[in-house]
Amino acid sequence: MKILPTVNIQNGRAVPIVGEGEGAELLPLVAFLLDQGCHRLALVDVDAARGHGNNRDAIAKAIAKFHAGRPKVCIQVGGGIRSSDQAQFFLDQGATWLAVGTILQRSPVMVEQLLARFREHLTAAVDARGGEILPSGWGGASGERPEAAGRRIGDFGFKRLLFLDLPVVQPVQPDFATARTLAQGSRLAIWMGGSIQSSAHLAQAREVAGIQGVAIDGLLLRGDAALTASLALPGC
């Protein structure tokens, strides 16, 4: 199963995707992932997603470093992409995929506009906690059920879906039931992240129909050799 190392970026630094913890300098983390043979990378602009500035320059530098380190790579960028100009900027920098999430709930017209221009590059990003769909990773429940969310994404015509499963309690137990529901509703093989935090979770995900890959916090990968062993699988 493919792993998509994911780096959340706040104030120019890599920060944990879930919970509190020590951050890291962005470019050295990208260099570490390259050293492990990584072909895929996801970069998330936390500040832009929350509407408090952006990290576009830092992301552009990270994209450039990743491309320079490997001849063929796949890079996904997300966080605050709400216009065609923003989407085009990241594609021009070398991004392969663009993840859109909040606007799925709040601006279906903008979603249609982005799909009209960038369908081949768009990823539908769905946040959920305890099986409840969230309008964003930092908001309350939307009231939409996973079945309906999956169908809506499929009806939009997305070709790629990322399910960010935000843990409810510790120790973390991935919500594979919601993952299956989203995959069935959207008729897409999905990527799942957030709650996938160990080699044991990775092994469990391999057994779940409808999951094609997992997104794992790049900071966690620094300390788990069993996870980094899967980074070198080529392709998007």
XYZ file of C-alpha atoms in Angstrom:
236
model
C 0.000 0.000 0.000
C 1.265 3.455 -0.920
C 2.030 6.069 1.709
C 1.486 9.781 1.132
C 3.728 11.651 3.599
C 1.773 14.730 4.637
C 3.264 17.900 6.074
C 1.076 20.532 7.716
C 2.709 23.956 7.495
C 2.099 26.805 9.924
C 4.217 29.958 10.085
C 6.658 28.333 7.672
C 7.271 25.258 9.862
C 6.076 21.673 9.764
C 3.575 21.035 12.577
C 1.753 17.863 13.711
C -1.417 17.007 11.818
C -3.210 15.734 14.920
C -2.684 16.892 18.497
C 0.112 18.884 20.032
C 3.746 18.105 19.508
C 7.104 19.385 18.433
C 7.352 20.864 14.963
C 10.307 20.907 12.595
C 11.970 22.962 9.902
C 10.202 22.312 6.606
C 13.035 21.828 4.105
C 15.106 19.443 6.274
C 11.968 17.307 6.682
C 11.503 17.253 2.905
C 15.168 16.253 2.557
C 14.646 13.395 5.026
C 11.689 12.078 3.032
C 13.736 12.201 -0.161
C 16.521 10.270 1.558
C 13.989 7.525 2.346
C 13.220 7.142 -1.358
C 9.916 8.976 -1.237
C 8.079 9.692 -4.521
C 4.958 11.318 -3.062
C 4.405 14.335 -0.823
C 1.393 16.300 0.448
C 1.759 19.864 1.716
C -1.053 21.536 3.663
C -1.147 25.282 4.333
C -2.729 25.455 7.789
C -2.674 29.255 7.931
C -4.422 29.645 4.570
C -6.994 27.007 5.520
C -7.849 29.004 8.637
C -7.874 32.307 6.777
C -4.845 33.770 8.576
C -2.193 34.479 5.952
C -0.483 31.785 3.907
C 2.716 29.805 3.377
C 2.856 29.966 -0.410
C 6.556 30.842 -0.580
C 7.508 28.034 1.806
C 5.390 25.564 -0.149
C 6.936 26.681 -3.445
C 10.412 26.068 -2.007
C 9.398 22.642 -0.710
C 7.973 21.693 -4.111
C 11.158 22.823 -5.845
C 13.336 20.825 -3.433
C 11.248 17.687 -3.880
C 11.389 17.925 -7.674
C 15.136 18.542 -7.566
C 15.681 15.427 -5.461
C 13.820 12.922 -7.626
C 13.119 12.812 -11.388
C 9.452 11.778 -11.165
C 7.368 12.788 -8.154
C 3.737 13.429 -7.254
C 2.948 16.374 -4.992
C -0.412 17.313 -3.511
C -1.081 20.786 -2.117
C -4.056 21.731 0.028
C -5.254 24.320 2.494
C -7.151 27.435 1.506
C -7.427 26.769 -2.238
C -10.589 28.667 -3.054
C -9.977 30.215 -6.479
C -8.693 29.352 -9.933
C -5.743 31.720 -9.495
C -4.620 29.921 -6.334
C -4.992 26.553 -8.028
C -3.019 27.662 -11.076
C -0.225 29.067 -8.888
C 0.475 25.694 -7.265
C 0.224 23.811 -10.550
C 2.740 26.243 -12.033
C 5.074 25.490 -9.115
C 4.939 21.778 -9.915
C 2.038 20.366 -7.890
C 0.295 17.289 -9.289
C -2.841 17.317 -7.146
C -4.794 20.078 -5.420
C -6.916 19.190 -2.394
C -10.115 21.154 -1.801
C -12.196 20.624 1.310
C -14.007 23.519 2.963
C -15.494 24.762 -0.315
C -17.125 21.360 -0.853
C -19.515 22.342 1.930
C -19.640 26.086 1.564
C -19.234 26.928 -2.119
C -20.435 24.262 -4.565
C -20.404 26.851 -7.362
C -16.668 27.377 -6.867
C -16.175 23.608 -6.822
C -17.858 23.373 -10.221
C -15.666 26.178 -11.569
C -12.489 24.493 -10.336
C -13.558 21.134 -11.734
C -14.261 22.715 -15.115
C -10.617 23.828 -15.339
C -8.653 21.432 -13.161
C -10.633 18.180 -12.853
C -7.600 15.977 -13.570
C -5.700 17.628 -10.714
C -8.353 17.907 -7.993
C -8.695 15.846 -4.823
C -11.862 16.046 -2.735
C -10.784 16.277 0.913
C -13.301 15.157 3.541
C -12.723 15.701 7.264
C -14.662 13.629 9.787
C -14.591 12.919 13.498
C -16.372 9.897 14.924
C -18.177 9.372 11.624
C -19.513 12.952 11.513
C -18.560 15.027 8.485
C -16.959 18.385 9.308
C -16.994 21.479 7.063
C -13.289 21.821 7.911
C -10.812 20.169 10.254
C -11.374 22.960 12.772
C -15.157 23.288 12.669
C -18.182 21.587 14.156
C -20.184 18.828 12.515
C -21.962 19.701 9.265
C -24.848 17.301 9.796
C -24.099 15.515 6.526
C -23.775 11.737 6.724
C -20.795 9.931 5.157
C -23.090 8.162 2.678
C -24.383 11.485 1.363
C -20.915 13.059 1.325
C -19.551 10.179 -0.734
C -22.395 10.351 -3.242
C -22.041 14.122 -3.586
C -18.318 13.845 -4.319
C -18.974 11.122 -6.862
C -21.709 13.200 -8.490
C -19.374 16.196 -8.743
C -17.062 14.023 -10.825
C -13.951 14.010 -8.651
C -11.405 11.334 -9.502
C -9.602 11.282 -6.155
C -10.785 11.428 -2.536
C -8.825 11.990 0.672
C -10.550 11.104 3.954
C -8.984 12.821 6.966
C -10.152 10.854 10.003
C -9.671 13.019 13.089
C -9.295 10.854 16.215
C -11.873 11.179 18.981
C -9.989 9.483 21.814
C -6.599 8.028 22.661
C -5.308 5.482 21.866
C -6.178 6.213 18.243
C -8.449 3.736 16.466
C -8.900 4.444 12.730
C -12.514 4.759 11.581
C -12.433 2.262 8.744
C -16.235 2.018 8.676
C -16.534 5.627 7.506
C -13.714 5.049 5.016
C -15.632 2.142 3.471
C -18.830 4.198 3.347
C -17.115 7.103 1.573
C -15.485 4.747 -0.912
C -18.787 3.034 -1.678
C -20.753 6.270 -1.961
C -18.225 8.050 -4.167
C -17.323 4.946 -6.188
C -13.676 5.913 -5.721
C -10.691 4.172 -4.178
C -9.744 6.594 -1.412
C -6.751 7.804 0.550
C -7.139 7.826 4.323
C -5.167 9.888 6.838
C -5.269 11.551 10.222
C -5.745 8.438 12.337
C -3.192 6.300 10.475
C -0.259 6.739 12.816
C 1.591 3.415 13.085
C 2.686 0.330 11.185
C -0.177 -1.545 12.897
C -2.693 0.938 11.468
C -1.062 0.546 8.047
C -1.461 -3.229 8.246
C -5.141 -2.817 9.149
C -5.707 -0.392 6.260
C -4.319 -2.935 3.803
C -7.247 -5.214 4.643
C -9.963 -2.609 4.040
C -11.667 -2.653 0.660
C -11.749 0.757 -0.989
C -8.535 2.192 0.507
C -5.786 2.608 -2.073
C -3.293 4.459 0.109
C -2.751 6.204 3.420
C -1.657 9.729 4.289
C 0.717 9.770 7.264
C 2.163 12.760 9.106
C 5.680 13.313 7.797
C 6.832 14.097 11.333
C 5.769 10.614 12.494
C 7.740 8.957 9.713
C 11.024 10.100 11.222
C 10.736 7.556 14.019
C 9.165 4.471 12.417
C 11.337 2.324 10.147
C 8.414 0.003 9.378
C 6.495 2.920 7.877
C 9.391 4.430 5.944
C 9.990 1.058 4.278
C 6.887 1.659 2.125
C 7.823 5.167 1.006
C 9.802 4.084 -2.047
C 6.827 2.599 -3.919
C 6.684 4.629 -7.162
C 3.680 6.316 -8.732
C 0.919 8.642 -7.554
